[in-house]
Amino acid sequence: MRLIHFLIPAFALFSSHQALAQANYPDRPIKMIVPLAAASAVDVAARIVTQKMADNMGQQIVILNQPGASGLIGAEAVARAEPDGYTIGGFNDSIMTMVPNLQSKMRWDILKDFEQVSLVATVEWGLIASNQAPIKSAADLIAAAKATPGKIDYGSGGPGSPQHLAMAMFASAAGISLTHVPYKGATQAATDIAAGQIPVGFQGLGTVATLVRGGQLKLIGVTTEKRLAQFPDVPTVSESGLPGFFFNSWFAILAPAGTPKDIIARLNAEVLKAVGDQDVRRKLEELGFAVRGSSAEELRAMTRDQLAKYERVIKETGIAKE
């Protein structure tokens, strides 16, 4: 009985300290792990959004890039972090829903080992080509690939990356064969296309908008249903060679499983506040993002649906598991 009498106030004291810590959240800098290369589309968006979140919350948000292994390592670092709200992740939907369908063994489960915070934005995509390549449209790429099956290389951010899956879907729909050249990140792939080392690839516009505007590579098609206001002279892939082809990806924020619900709610509110800011929206839209924002529950439902979708797509396109 004495032990029980001792434990009750001790537990109450611990609970009150925990509640106070959550009430004062955040009282120190927050770390966001982005399992993608610096200057990739999600990294660029993360820096814009988290800067506004940090200003509003009065605490710094430090971004740490941990690319490699198609995002598996960085994502695991988030999953295994202390669930106190001071380590969060900035992910694309490749890490969340493509890579899990391409791995024979996974060390984490996107629905069990993470708390969804919010979908931030969707990343609009484009078909790019080096200035040295004679390819000027989706139709040109299809014609060249049919004339020389398997002889045209394309770059991606790695096996299972959105760049890989987008081109695999494109090639499957067009009935062509291309050769996949995987890099350790989307930025490296884009840089080599700009340098003329690789002729073509799909990329998130947030990664390549500066290179396109600077004339360092060609944007020959966008994967949206309609032309984008940011690039009004660039046709859609659907209208310029492959009718019905659309593709985009996500930027979402997650936290380790077990992060207190009130902290998830606070982070969600701060994301929505940040993307509601006119300057933030303008910067994101100029880079080819469609600003979204969502509840944690909406993001969880989207993740579950997208996992099932890409399971089907990967089987249909014949991409082998690793």
Short mmCIF file of C-alpha atoms in Angstrom, two decimals:
data_model
loop_
_atom_site.label_atom_id
_atom_site.label_comp_id
_atom_site.label_asym_id
_atom_site.label_seq_id
_atom_site.Cartn_x
_atom_site.Cartn_y
_atom_site.Cartn_z
CA MET A 1 0.00 0.00 0.00
CA ARG A 2 2.83 2.37 0.86
CA LEU A 3 4.34 1.74 -2.56
CA ILE A 4 1.02 2.51 -4.23
CA HIS A 5 0.64 5.70 -2.19
CA PHE A 6 4.15 6.69 -3.27
CA LEU A 7 3.63 5.87 -6.95
CA ILE A 8 0.33 7.73 -7.35
CA PRO A 9 1.73 11.21 -6.57
CA ALA A 10 4.94 10.39 -8.47
CA PHE A 11 2.93 9.43 -11.56
CA ALA A 12 0.77 12.53 -11.16
CA LEU A 13 3.90 14.69 -10.97
CA PHE A 14 5.34 13.02 -14.10
CA SER A 15 2.05 13.50 -15.94
CA SER A 16 1.87 17.16 -14.97
CA HIS A 17 5.44 17.74 -16.20
CA GLN A 18 4.60 15.99 -19.46
CA ALA A 19 1.45 18.06 -19.88
CA LEU A 20 3.39 21.26 -19.13
CA ALA A 21 6.04 20.34 -21.71
CA GLN A 22 3.36 19.78 -24.32
CA ALA A 23 1.61 23.02 -23.39
CA ASN A 24 4.87 24.93 -23.91
CA TYR A 25 5.61 23.19 -27.21
CA PRO A 26 7.85 24.08 -28.89
CA ASP A 27 10.37 25.35 -26.38
CA ARG A 28 13.46 24.41 -28.42
CA PRO A 29 14.34 24.03 -32.12
CA ILE A 30 12.55 21.37 -34.19
CA LYS A 31 14.46 19.10 -36.57
CA MET A 32 12.93 18.17 -39.91
CA ILE A 33 14.57 15.24 -41.70
CA VAL A 34 14.13 15.38 -45.47
CA PRO A 35 15.24 12.00 -46.94
CA LEU A 36 15.94 13.69 -50.27
CA ALA A 37 18.76 15.67 -51.84
CA ALA A 38 19.18 19.37 -51.16
CA ALA A 39 17.53 21.51 -53.86
CA SER A 40 15.08 18.72 -54.78
CA ALA A 41 11.47 19.81 -55.16
CA VAL A 42 10.39 18.74 -51.67
CA ASP A 43 13.52 20.22 -50.08
CA VAL A 44 12.87 23.59 -51.73
CA ALA A 45 9.23 23.58 -50.62
CA ALA A 46 10.14 22.43 -47.11
CA ARG A 47 12.50 25.37 -46.64
CA ILE A 48 9.85 27.87 -47.74
CA VAL A 49 7.10 26.42 -45.55
CA THR A 50 9.17 25.69 -42.44
CA GLN A 51 10.66 29.19 -42.45
CA LYS A 52 7.15 30.61 -42.13
CA MET A 53 6.21 28.00 -39.53
CA ALA A 54 9.32 28.88 -37.53
CA ASP A 55 8.52 32.60 -37.69
CA ASN A 56 4.98 31.94 -36.47
CA MET A 57 6.00 29.46 -33.73
CA GLY A 58 8.97 31.43 -32.45
CA GLN A 59 11.34 28.46 -32.77
CA GLN A 60 13.83 27.47 -35.43
CA ILE A 61 13.08 24.47 -37.66
CA VAL A 62 16.35 22.94 -38.84
CA ILE A 63 16.26 20.89 -42.04
CA LEU A 64 18.60 17.92 -42.31
CA ASN A 65 18.91 16.25 -45.71
CA GLN A 66 19.45 12.48 -45.54
CA PRO A 67 19.25 11.24 -49.14
CA GLY A 68 20.15 7.77 -50.30
CA ALA A 69 18.58 4.31 -50.46
CA SER A 70 15.49 5.89 -52.09
CA GLY A 71 14.68 7.67 -48.82
CA LEU A 72 14.62 4.53 -46.67
CA ILE A 73 17.38 5.63 -44.29
CA GLY A 74 16.08 9.13 -43.64
CA ALA A 75 12.53 7.87 -43.19
CA GLU A 76 13.71 5.28 -40.67
CA ALA A 77 15.50 8.01 -38.71
CA VAL A 78 12.14 9.78 -38.34
CA ALA A 79 10.30 6.56 -37.43
CA ARG A 80 12.83 5.73 -34.69
CA ALA A 81 13.07 9.27 -33.27
CA GLU A 82 11.67 10.25 -29.89
CA PRO A 83 7.94 10.95 -30.44
CA ASP A 84 8.02 14.34 -28.75
CA GLY A 85 7.39 16.65 -31.70
CA TYR A 86 11.01 17.74 -32.00
CA THR A 87 11.81 15.43 -34.91
CA ILE A 88 9.50 15.46 -37.92
CA GLY A 89 9.86 14.40 -41.54
CA GLY A 90 9.34 16.13 -44.86
CA PHE A 91 8.51 13.32 -47.32
CA ASN A 92 7.42 12.90 -50.89
CA ASP A 93 4.89 10.26 -51.84
CA SER A 94 7.64 8.10 -53.32
CA ILE A 95 8.96 7.45 -49.83
CA MET A 96 5.44 7.01 -48.48
CA THR A 97 3.75 4.91 -51.15
CA MET A 98 6.10 3.93 -53.99
CA VAL A 99 9.23 2.63 -52.25
CA PRO A 100 7.26 0.40 -49.82
CA ASN A 101 5.79 -1.37 -52.85
CA LEU A 102 9.24 -1.89 -54.38
CA GLN A 103 11.04 -3.40 -51.41
CA SER A 104 10.93 -7.09 -50.53
CA LYS A 105 11.64 -6.21 -46.89
CA MET A 106 10.78 -2.97 -45.09
CA ARG A 107 12.17 -1.85 -41.73
CA TRP A 108 9.22 0.50 -41.16
CA ASP A 109 5.53 0.75 -42.01
CA ILE A 110 4.26 4.09 -43.29
CA LEU A 111 0.86 3.65 -41.59
CA LYS A 112 2.05 2.09 -38.30
CA ASP A 113 5.35 3.84 -37.59
CA PHE A 114 4.33 7.41 -38.40
CA GLU A 115 1.73 9.98 -37.44
CA GLN A 116 0.46 11.90 -40.45
CA VAL A 117 0.54 15.68 -39.92
CA SER A 118 -0.54 17.29 -43.20
CA LEU A 119 -0.31 17.16 -46.96
CA VAL A 120 1.42 20.45 -47.77
CA ALA A 121 1.36 20.62 -51.55
CA THR A 122 1.33 18.55 -54.67
CA VAL A 123 4.38 18.80 -56.91
CA GLU A 124 3.63 19.43 -60.56
CA TRP A 125 5.91 17.55 -62.95
CA GLY A 126 7.47 17.95 -66.34
CA LEU A 127 9.33 16.05 -69.05
CA ILE A 128 12.77 17.61 -69.49
CA ALA A 129 15.49 17.21 -72.10
CA SER A 130 19.07 18.38 -72.39
CA ASN A 131 19.74 21.22 -74.80
CA GLN A 132 21.99 18.88 -76.78
CA ALA A 133 19.20 16.33 -77.31
CA PRO A 134 17.11 16.71 -80.49
CA ILE A 135 13.97 15.76 -78.54
CA LYS A 136 11.51 18.66 -78.36
CA SER A 137 8.26 16.96 -77.32
CA ALA A 138 6.78 13.80 -75.85
CA ALA A 139 6.00 12.69 -79.40
CA ASP A 140 9.68 13.12 -80.36
CA LEU A 141 10.76 10.96 -77.42
CA ILE A 142 8.29 8.22 -78.32
CA ALA A 143 9.36 8.25 -81.98
CA ALA A 144 13.08 8.17 -81.11
CA ALA A 145 12.58 5.32 -78.63
CA LYS A 146 10.63 3.28 -81.16
CA ALA A 147 13.39 3.82 -83.72
CA THR A 148 16.13 2.78 -81.26
CA PRO A 149 14.58 0.53 -78.56
CA GLY A 150 16.46 0.63 -75.27
CA LYS A 151 19.10 3.04 -76.59
CA ILE A 152 17.80 6.22 -74.93
CA ASP A 153 18.77 6.77 -71.30
CA TYR A 154 16.72 8.60 -68.72
CA GLY A 155 17.81 9.81 -65.29
CA SER A 156 16.03 9.40 -61.98
CA GLY A 157 16.57 10.01 -58.28
CA GLY A 158 17.02 6.28 -57.70
CA PRO A 159 15.09 3.00 -57.93
CA GLY A 160 11.49 3.57 -56.89
CA SER A 161 11.82 7.35 -57.05
CA PRO A 162 8.99 9.38 -58.60
CA GLN A 163 11.27 10.08 -61.59
CA HIS A 164 11.68 6.33 -62.11
CA LEU A 165 8.00 5.54 -61.72
CA ALA A 166 6.84 8.43 -63.91
CA MET A 167 9.03 7.33 -66.82
CA ALA A 168 8.16 3.65 -66.33
CA MET A 169 4.47 4.60 -66.53
CA PHE A 170 5.13 6.79 -69.59
CA ALA A 171 7.12 4.05 -71.37
CA SER A 172 4.51 1.41 -70.58
CA ALA A 173 1.67 3.58 -71.88
CA ALA A 174 3.61 4.53 -75.02
CA GLY A 175 4.83 0.99 -75.70
CA ILE A 176 8.51 1.96 -75.74
CA SER A 177 11.72 0.77 -74.08
CA LEU A 178 14.10 3.19 -72.35
CA THR A 179 17.18 2.60 -70.19
CA HIS A 180 16.98 3.67 -66.53
CA VAL A 181 20.03 5.47 -65.09
CA PRO A 182 19.45 5.88 -61.32
CA TYR A 183 21.19 8.59 -59.32
CA LYS A 184 21.39 9.18 -55.56
CA GLY A 185 18.92 12.04 -55.77
CA ALA A 186 16.69 13.99 -58.14
CA THR A 187 19.01 17.00 -58.13
CA GLN A 188 21.96 14.97 -59.43
CA ALA A 189 19.82 13.50 -62.18
CA ALA A 190 18.61 16.96 -63.23
CA THR A 191 22.16 18.35 -63.16
CA ASP A 192 23.43 15.60 -65.47
CA ILE A 193 20.55 16.17 -67.88
CA ALA A 194 21.42 19.88 -67.93
CA ALA A 195 25.06 18.93 -68.58
CA GLY A 196 24.06 16.72 -71.50
CA GLN A 197 25.20 13.49 -69.86
CA ILE A 198 21.63 12.09 -69.97
CA PRO A 199 19.13 13.16 -72.65
CA VAL A 200 15.77 13.06 -70.83
CA GLY A 201 13.89 12.54 -67.61
CA PHE A 202 10.81 13.43 -65.62
CA GLN A 203 11.31 15.88 -62.76
CA GLY A 204 9.28 17.82 -60.23
CA LEU A 205 9.14 21.41 -61.45
CA GLY A 206 10.35 22.64 -58.06
CA THR A 207 13.66 20.91 -58.79
CA VAL A 208 14.18 22.21 -62.33
CA ALA A 209 12.29 25.52 -62.61
CA THR A 210 15.47 27.57 -62.11
CA LEU A 211 17.39 25.48 -64.67
CA VAL A 212 14.53 25.85 -67.17
CA ARG A 213 14.24 29.61 -66.69
CA GLY A 214 18.01 29.92 -66.96
CA GLY A 215 18.01 28.10 -70.28
CA GLN A 216 20.15 25.24 -68.98
CA LEU A 217 17.69 22.57 -70.07
CA LYS A 218 14.41 22.25 -71.94
CA LEU A 219 11.00 21.71 -70.39
CA ILE A 220 9.21 19.93 -73.23
CA GLY A 221 5.99 18.90 -71.52
CA VAL A 222 4.09 19.18 -68.24
CA THR A 223 2.21 16.24 -66.74
CA THR A 224 -0.85 18.23 -65.70
CA GLU A 225 -4.32 18.14 -67.25
CA LYS A 226 -3.99 21.75 -68.43
CA ARG A 227 -1.04 23.97 -69.26
CA LEU A 228 0.50 25.73 -66.27
CA ALA A 229 0.32 29.50 -65.85
CA GLN A 230 4.01 29.49 -64.88
CA PHE A 231 4.98 27.91 -68.23
CA PRO A 232 2.13 28.84 -70.61
CA ASP A 233 4.08 27.99 -73.78
CA VAL A 234 4.89 24.45 -72.63
CA PRO A 235 2.31 21.88 -73.80
CA THR A 236 1.03 19.08 -71.64
CA VAL A 237 2.44 15.61 -72.29
CA SER A 238 -1.14 14.56 -72.98
CA GLU A 239 -1.54 17.03 -75.84
CA SER A 240 1.99 16.63 -77.22
CA GLY A 241 2.44 12.91 -77.60
CA LEU A 242 0.73 10.68 -75.04
CA PRO A 243 -2.98 11.41 -74.57
CA GLY A 244 -4.30 10.85 -71.05
CA PHE A 245 -0.91 10.86 -69.31
CA PHE A 246 -0.91 12.71 -65.96
CA PHE A 247 1.47 12.55 -63.02
CA ASN A 248 2.20 14.50 -59.85
CA SER A 249 3.61 13.84 -56.41
CA TRP A 250 3.25 15.09 -52.84
CA PHE A 251 5.08 17.00 -50.18
CA ALA A 252 3.76 15.86 -46.79
CA ILE A 253 4.86 16.26 -43.18
CA LEU A 254 4.90 13.29 -40.80
CA ALA A 255 6.05 12.60 -37.24
CA PRO A 256 7.05 9.44 -35.36
CA ALA A 257 4.22 7.18 -34.19
CA GLY A 258 3.19 8.01 -30.65
CA THR A 259 3.69 11.76 -30.96
CA PRO A 260 1.01 13.29 -28.69
CA LYS A 261 -2.20 14.21 -30.46
CA ASP A 262 -2.12 17.81 -29.23
CA ILE A 263 1.35 18.27 -30.75
CA ILE A 264 0.17 16.76 -34.04
CA ALA A 265 -2.79 19.15 -33.94
CA ARG A 266 -0.46 22.11 -33.27
CA LEU A 267 1.85 21.15 -36.14
CA ASN A 268 -1.11 20.67 -38.45
CA ALA A 269 -2.48 24.10 -37.55
CA GLU A 270 0.92 25.69 -38.16
CA VAL A 271 1.25 24.03 -41.57
CA LEU A 272 -2.18 25.29 -42.61
CA LYS A 273 -1.36 28.77 -41.32
CA ALA A 274 1.94 28.82 -43.23
CA VAL A 275 0.49 27.67 -46.57
CA GLY A 276 -2.33 30.16 -46.13
CA ASP A 277 0.20 32.99 -46.23
CA GLN A 278 0.07 34.82 -49.57
CA ASP A 279 3.84 35.13 -49.91
CA VAL A 280 4.37 31.43 -49.19
CA ARG A 281 1.68 30.47 -51.70
CA ARG A 282 3.20 32.74 -54.35
CA LYS A 283 6.69 31.26 -53.91
CA LEU A 284 5.39 27.70 -54.06
CA GLU A 285 3.17 28.32 -57.07
CA GLU A 286 6.01 30.02 -58.97
CA LEU A 287 8.02 26.82 -58.52
CA GLY A 288 5.23 24.62 -59.87
CA PHE A 289 3.57 23.48 -56.64
CA ALA A 290 -0.17 23.29 -56.09
CA VAL A 291 -0.71 24.37 -52.47
CA ARG A 292 -2.97 22.02 -50.56
CA GLY A 293 -2.97 21.52 -46.78
CA SER A 294 -5.05 18.76 -45.19
CA SER A 295 -6.08 17.24 -41.91
CA ALA A 296 -4.01 14.40 -40.48
CA GLU A 297 -6.93 12.05 -41.13
CA GLU A 298 -7.19 13.09 -44.78
CA LEU A 299 -3.49 12.46 -45.32
CA ARG A 300 -3.74 9.01 -43.71
CA ALA A 301 -6.64 8.08 -46.02
CA MET A 302 -4.74 9.39 -49.06
CA THR A 303 -1.66 7.39 -48.06
CA ARG A 304 -3.67 4.20 -47.73
CA ASP A 305 -5.31 4.75 -51.13
CA GLN A 306 -2.05 5.65 -52.86
CA LEU A 307 -0.30 2.57 -51.46
CA ALA A 308 -2.92 0.41 -53.13
CA LYS A 309 -2.77 2.43 -56.37
CA TYR A 310 1.00 2.11 -56.77
CA GLU A 311 0.91 -1.56 -55.89
CA ARG A 312 -1.26 -1.99 -58.99
CA VAL A 313 0.84 0.36 -61.15
CA ILE A 314 4.14 -1.31 -60.24
CA LYS A 315 2.74 -4.74 -61.11
CA GLU A 316 1.36 -3.44 -64.43
CA THR A 317 4.63 -1.75 -65.44
CA GLY A 318 6.72 -4.76 -64.43
CA ILE A 319 9.13 -2.90 -62.14
CA ALA A 320 10.98 -5.53 -60.12
CA LYS A 321 11.17 -5.43 -56.34
CA GLU A 322 14.57 -5.09 -54.71
#
